[in-house]
């Protein structure tokens, strides 16, 4: 059995579970399995001795200070990867409560596109074999470690690129194309969803960046597919009706306050970090 087939089989199973489908029928993407190779586009993963490798380690150690803060709570919530949870996560950015029930066509398009982007990211993981940060430095993470364990391989799953970030950025790209008047907020939420992975400690920051690149490159290929464009036309009508008559999502002011404080640390000599946009540094304790 080829490595590509093995990886693809795992992706199909993972995406079927993430979609929360009630059947075993896999979700087909828009791309043929052999027509695109994002592994040739993303930057190779950092290795020991690379400055990016050491920066990743510093970021992991510094962001453990966020444990117990509202940003840590958001990262914990963002660790949920199923379709229903991601629709909820992007509801404030879109401006209306999104569910699989009130936006079934949207959910289907997002699942199909995510099948393509997840496959490409998993191919890259299998090539780069970068280890997750908590396997290198001691530190608490925001989700159960068994969720990140690859039972079939008998090891912790690989870090680079981040699969969560890939999926979240896929949602951001699709949604911003569908609701262009909310592009700024949608992309900010997509970025924050990726940031949640290094806040969580489940991924290195470089893996988050690579996940965004992987999703962007793959979605550029998907965007040229007539089937995708046809599906988008149907979804636009669905979303227009929902935005006209739907319910505003709760908790958006609190979410906006958290997202306004970007957490990419400006590392200081003592290992601490400062907030951005003039915001105070986020504080917390282990």
CSV table of C-alpha atoms in Angstrom, one decimal:
chain,number,residue,atom,x,y,z
A,1,UNK,CA,0.0,0.0,0.0
A,2,UNK,CA,1.5,3.4,-1.0
A,3,UNK,CA,2.1,6.1,1.6
A,4,UNK,CA,-0.2,8.5,-0.3
A,5,UNK,CA,-3.1,6.0,-0.2
A,6,UNK,CA,-2.5,5.4,3.5
A,7,UNK,CA,-2.5,9.1,4.2
A,8,UNK,CA,-5.6,9.6,2.1
A,9,UNK,CA,-7.5,6.9,3.8
A,10,UNK,CA,-6.8,8.5,7.2
A,11,UNK,CA,-7.9,11.9,5.9
A,12,UNK,CA,-11.2,10.6,4.5
A,13,UNK,CA,-11.9,8.9,7.9
A,14,UNK,CA,-11.0,12.0,9.8
A,15,UNK,CA,-13.0,14.3,7.7
A,16,UNK,CA,-16.1,12.0,7.9
A,17,UNK,CA,-15.8,12.2,11.7
A,18,UNK,CA,-15.1,15.9,11.7
A,19,UNK,CA,-18.2,16.6,9.6
A,20,UNK,CA,-20.3,14.8,12.2
A,21,UNK,CA,-22.0,12.8,9.4
A,22,UNK,CA,-24.5,10.2,10.5
A,23,UNK,CA,-23.3,7.8,7.9
A,24,UNK,CA,-20.0,6.2,6.9
A,25,UNK,CA,-20.2,7.9,3.4
A,26,UNK,CA,-17.0,9.9,3.0
A,27,UNK,CA,-17.1,13.6,2.0
A,28,UNK,CA,-15.5,14.0,-1.4
A,29,UNK,CA,-13.4,17.1,-2.1
A,30,UNK,CA,-13.2,19.1,-5.3
A,31,UNK,CA,-9.7,18.1,-6.3
A,32,UNK,CA,-8.5,14.8,-7.7
A,33,UNK,CA,-6.1,13.2,-5.3
A,34,UNK,CA,-3.0,13.5,-7.5
A,35,UNK,CA,-3.5,16.9,-9.2
A,36,UNK,CA,-2.0,19.1,-6.5
A,37,UNK,CA,0.9,18.8,-4.1
A,38,UNK,CA,1.1,21.5,-1.4
A,39,UNK,CA,4.2,19.8,0.1
A,40,UNK,CA,6.2,21.4,-2.7
A,41,UNK,CA,4.8,24.9,-1.8
A,42,UNK,CA,5.0,25.2,2.0
A,43,UNK,CA,8.4,26.0,3.6
A,44,UNK,CA,10.1,22.9,5.0
A,45,UNK,CA,9.6,22.4,8.8
A,46,UNK,CA,12.2,23.9,11.1
A,47,UNK,CA,14.9,21.6,12.3
A,48,UNK,CA,17.2,21.7,15.4
A,49,UNK,CA,19.8,24.5,14.7
A,50,UNK,CA,17.3,26.5,12.6
A,51,UNK,CA,16.5,29.9,14.3
A,52,UNK,CA,12.8,29.2,13.7
A,53,UNK,CA,13.1,26.0,15.7
A,54,UNK,CA,14.4,27.9,18.7
A,55,UNK,CA,11.8,30.6,18.3
A,56,UNK,CA,9.0,28.0,18.3
A,57,UNK,CA,10.4,26.7,21.6
A,58,UNK,CA,10.5,30.2,23.1
A,59,UNK,CA,6.9,30.8,22.0
A,60,UNK,CA,5.7,27.6,23.5
A,61,UNK,CA,7.3,28.3,26.9
A,62,UNK,CA,6.2,32.0,27.0
A,63,UNK,CA,2.6,31.3,26.1
A,64,UNK,CA,2.2,28.8,29.0
A,65,UNK,CA,1.6,32.1,30.9
A,66,UNK,CA,-1.8,32.2,29.2
A,67,UNK,CA,-3.1,29.2,31.1
A,68,UNK,CA,-6.3,30.1,33.0
A,69,UNK,CA,-7.0,33.3,31.0
A,70,UNK,CA,-9.9,34.0,28.7
A,71,UNK,CA,-7.6,33.5,25.7
A,72,UNK,CA,-6.8,30.0,27.0
A,73,UNK,CA,-10.5,29.3,27.4
A,74,UNK,CA,-11.0,30.3,23.7
A,75,UNK,CA,-8.1,28.1,22.6
A,76,UNK,CA,-9.7,25.2,24.5
A,77,UNK,CA,-13.0,25.8,22.7
A,78,UNK,CA,-11.2,26.1,19.4
A,79,UNK,CA,-9.7,22.7,19.8
A,80,UNK,CA,-13.1,21.2,18.7
A,81,UNK,CA,-12.7,20.4,15.0
A,82,UNK,CA,-16.2,19.2,14.0
A,83,UNK,CA,-18.3,21.2,11.5
A,84,UNK,CA,-20.9,22.3,14.0
A,85,UNK,CA,-18.3,23.8,16.3
A,86,UNK,CA,-16.5,25.6,13.5
A,87,UNK,CA,-19.8,27.1,12.3
A,88,UNK,CA,-20.4,28.4,15.8
A,89,UNK,CA,-16.8,29.7,16.0
A,90,UNK,CA,-17.3,31.8,12.9
A,91,UNK,CA,-20.8,33.0,13.6
A,92,UNK,CA,-19.9,36.3,15.2
A,93,UNK,CA,-17.5,37.0,12.3
A,94,UNK,CA,-20.3,36.4,9.8
A,95,UNK,CA,-22.9,38.2,11.9
A,96,UNK,CA,-25.5,35.5,12.2
A,97,UNK,CA,-25.7,32.2,14.1
A,98,UNK,CA,-24.6,29.4,11.8
A,99,UNK,CA,-25.6,25.8,12.2
A,100,UNK,CA,-25.7,22.7,10.1
A,101,UNK,CA,-29.5,22.9,10.2
A,102,UNK,CA,-29.9,26.5,9.1
A,103,UNK,CA,-27.1,26.4,6.6
A,104,UNK,CA,-26.8,22.9,5.2
A,105,UNK,CA,-25.4,23.9,1.8
A,106,UNK,CA,-22.8,26.0,3.5
A,107,UNK,CA,-21.8,23.1,5.8
A,108,UNK,CA,-21.5,20.8,2.8
A,109,UNK,CA,-19.2,23.2,0.8
A,110,UNK,CA,-17.0,23.7,3.8
A,111,UNK,CA,-16.7,20.0,4.4
A,112,UNK,CA,-15.8,19.4,0.8
A,113,UNK,CA,-13.2,22.1,0.7
A,114,UNK,CA,-11.8,20.9,4.0
A,115,UNK,CA,-11.4,17.4,2.6
A,116,UNK,CA,-9.0,18.9,0.0
A,117,UNK,CA,-7.1,21.1,2.4
A,118,UNK,CA,-6.8,18.4,5.1
A,119,UNK,CA,-5.5,15.9,2.6
A,120,UNK,CA,-2.7,18.2,1.5
A,121,UNK,CA,-1.7,19.2,5.0
A,122,UNK,CA,-1.6,15.5,6.1
A,123,UNK,CA,0.6,14.7,3.1
A,124,UNK,CA,3.0,17.5,4.3
A,125,UNK,CA,2.9,16.2,7.9
A,126,UNK,CA,4.0,12.7,6.6
A,127,UNK,CA,6.9,14.2,4.8
A,128,UNK,CA,8.2,16.7,7.4
A,129,UNK,CA,7.6,14.6,10.6
A,130,UNK,CA,8.0,17.6,12.9
A,131,UNK,CA,7.3,16.8,16.5
A,132,UNK,CA,4.7,18.7,18.6
A,133,UNK,CA,6.1,21.3,21.1
A,134,UNK,CA,5.0,19.6,24.3
A,135,UNK,CA,7.0,16.5,23.3
A,136,UNK,CA,10.2,18.7,23.3
A,137,UNK,CA,9.6,21.0,26.2
A,138,UNK,CA,7.5,20.4,29.3
A,139,UNK,CA,4.3,22.3,29.4
A,140,UNK,CA,0.5,21.9,29.8
A,141,UNK,CA,-1.7,21.9,26.7
A,142,UNK,CA,-5.4,22.8,26.5
A,143,UNK,CA,-6.8,19.5,25.3
A,144,UNK,CA,-6.4,15.8,26.3
A,145,UNK,CA,-3.1,14.5,24.9
A,146,UNK,CA,-4.8,11.3,23.7
A,147,UNK,CA,-6.7,13.4,21.2
A,148,UNK,CA,-3.3,14.0,19.5
A,149,UNK,CA,-2.1,10.4,19.5
A,150,UNK,CA,-2.0,8.5,16.3
A,151,UNK,CA,-3.1,5.0,17.5
A,152,UNK,CA,-2.4,3.4,14.1
A,153,UNK,CA,1.1,4.8,14.0
A,154,UNK,CA,1.7,4.2,17.7
A,155,UNK,CA,3.0,7.8,18.3
A,156,UNK,CA,1.9,11.4,18.8
A,157,UNK,CA,0.7,12.7,15.5
A,158,UNK,CA,2.9,15.2,13.7
A,159,UNK,CA,2.9,18.9,14.1
A,160,UNK,CA,3.7,20.6,10.8
A,161,UNK,CA,1.5,22.0,9.2
A,162,UNK,CA,-1.3,22.4,11.8
A,163,UNK,CA,-4.4,20.5,10.7
A,164,UNK,CA,-6.7,22.6,12.9
A,165,UNK,CA,-5.3,25.8,11.4
A,166,UNK,CA,-5.7,24.4,7.9
A,167,UNK,CA,-9.3,23.7,8.6
A,168,UNK,CA,-10.0,27.0,10.3
A,169,UNK,CA,-8.3,29.0,7.6
A,170,UNK,CA,-10.2,27.0,4.9
A,171,UNK,CA,-13.4,28.2,6.6
A,172,UNK,CA,-12.2,31.7,6.7
A,173,UNK,CA,-11.3,31.8,3.0
A,174,UNK,CA,-14.6,30.2,1.9
A,175,UNK,CA,-16.7,32.4,4.2
A,176,UNK,CA,-14.9,35.7,3.2
A,177,UNK,CA,-15.6,34.9,-0.4
A,178,UNK,CA,-19.3,34.4,0.4
A,179,UNK,CA,-19.7,37.4,2.7
A,180,UNK,CA,-17.3,40.0,1.4
A,181,UNK,CA,-18.7,42.8,3.6
A,182,UNK,CA,-17.5,40.8,6.6
A,183,UNK,CA,-14.1,39.8,5.2
A,184,UNK,CA,-12.0,41.7,7.8
A,185,UNK,CA,-13.8,40.1,10.8
A,186,UNK,CA,-13.9,36.6,9.2
A,187,UNK,CA,-10.1,36.6,8.4
A,188,UNK,CA,-9.3,37.9,11.9
A,189,UNK,CA,-11.3,35.1,13.4
A,190,UNK,CA,-9.5,32.6,11.1
A,191,UNK,CA,-6.2,34.0,12.2
A,192,UNK,CA,-7.2,33.7,15.9
A,193,UNK,CA,-8.4,30.1,15.3
A,194,UNK,CA,-4.8,29.3,14.2
A,195,UNK,CA,-3.3,31.3,17.0
A,196,UNK,CA,-5.3,29.1,19.4
A,197,UNK,CA,-3.2,26.1,18.4
A,198,UNK,CA,0.1,27.6,19.8
A,199,UNK,CA,-1.8,29.2,22.7
A,200,UNK,CA,-3.1,25.6,23.4
A,201,UNK,CA,0.5,24.3,23.1
A,202,UNK,CA,-0.7,21.6,20.7
A,203,UNK,CA,1.3,23.1,17.8
A,204,UNK,CA,4.4,25.2,17.2
A,205,UNK,CA,3.8,28.7,15.8
A,206,UNK,CA,5.6,27.8,12.6
A,207,UNK,CA,3.1,25.0,12.1
A,208,UNK,CA,0.2,27.5,12.4
A,209,UNK,CA,1.8,29.6,9.7
A,210,UNK,CA,2.3,26.6,7.5
A,211,UNK,CA,-1.3,25.6,8.0
A,212,UNK,CA,-2.5,28.9,6.7
A,213,UNK,CA,-0.1,28.6,3.7
A,214,UNK,CA,-1.3,25.1,3.0
A,215,UNK,CA,-5.0,26.0,3.1
A,216,UNK,CA,-4.5,29.2,1.0
A,217,UNK,CA,-2.5,27.3,-1.7
A,218,UNK,CA,-5.0,24.4,-1.9
A,219,UNK,CA,-8.0,26.7,-1.9
A,220,UNK,CA,-6.5,28.6,-4.9
A,221,UNK,CA,-6.6,25.3,-6.8
A,222,UNK,CA,-10.1,24.5,-5.6
A,223,UNK,CA,-11.4,28.0,-6.6
A,224,UNK,CA,-10.8,27.1,-10.3
A,225,UNK,CA,-13.1,24.1,-10.2
A,226,UNK,CA,-16.6,24.7,-11.8
A,227,UNK,CA,-18.3,22.4,-9.2
A,228,UNK,CA,-17.0,24.6,-6.4
A,229,UNK,CA,-18.1,27.8,-8.1
A,230,UNK,CA,-21.5,26.3,-8.8
A,231,UNK,CA,-21.8,25.3,-5.1
A,232,UNK,CA,-20.8,28.8,-4.0
A,233,UNK,CA,-23.7,30.3,-6.0
A,234,UNK,CA,-26.2,28.1,-4.2
A,235,UNK,CA,-24.7,28.9,-0.8
A,236,UNK,CA,-24.8,32.7,-1.4
A,237,UNK,CA,-28.6,32.5,-1.8
A,238,UNK,CA,-28.8,30.4,1.4
A,239,UNK,CA,-26.7,32.9,3.3
A,240,UNK,CA,-28.5,35.9,2.0
A,241,UNK,CA,-31.8,34.6,3.3
A,242,UNK,CA,-30.2,33.6,6.6
A,243,UNK,CA,-28.6,36.9,7.2
A,244,UNK,CA,-31.9,38.7,6.4
A,245,UNK,CA,-33.9,36.5,8.9
A,246,UNK,CA,-31.4,34.8,11.1
A,247,UNK,CA,-30.6,35.2,14.8
A,248,UNK,CA,-27.6,37.2,15.9
A,249,UNK,CA,-25.1,35.0,17.7
A,250,UNK,CA,-24.6,35.5,21.5
A,251,UNK,CA,-21.3,36.5,23.1
A,252,UNK,CA,-19.8,38.5,20.3
A,253,UNK,CA,-18.7,41.4,22.4
A,254,UNK,CA,-16.7,39.2,24.7
A,255,UNK,CA,-15.1,37.3,21.8
A,256,UNK,CA,-14.2,40.6,20.1
A,257,UNK,CA,-12.4,41.8,23.3
A,258,UNK,CA,-10.3,38.6,23.4
A,259,UNK,CA,-9.5,38.7,19.7
A,260,UNK,CA,-8.4,42.4,19.9
A,261,UNK,CA,-5.4,41.2,21.9
A,262,UNK,CA,-3.2,39.3,19.4
A,263,UNK,CA,-1.1,36.8,21.3
A,264,UNK,CA,2.0,36.5,19.1
A,265,UNK,CA,4.5,37.2,21.8
A,266,UNK,CA,7.2,39.9,21.5
A,267,UNK,CA,9.7,37.9,23.5
A,268,UNK,CA,11.8,39.6,26.1
A,269,UNK,CA,15.1,38.5,27.5
A,270,UNK,CA,13.4,37.1,30.6
A,271,UNK,CA,11.0,35.0,28.5
A,272,UNK,CA,7.9,37.2,29.0
A,273,UNK,CA,6.0,38.9,26.3
A,274,UNK,CA,4.0,42.0,25.5
A,275,UNK,CA,0.6,42.4,23.9
A,276,UNK,CA,-0.1,44.0,20.6
A,277,UNK,CA,-2.3,46.9,19.3
A,278,UNK,CA,-1.5,48.8,22.5
A,279,UNK,CA,-3.2,46.2,24.6
A,280,UNK,CA,-1.7,45.1,27.9
A,281,UNK,CA,0.1,41.8,28.0
A,282,UNK,CA,-2.2,38.9,28.6
A,283,UNK,CA,-1.5,37.5,32.0
A,284,UNK,CA,-2.1,34.1,33.5
A,285,UNK,CA,-0.5,31.5,35.8
A,286,UNK,CA,0.4,27.8,35.5
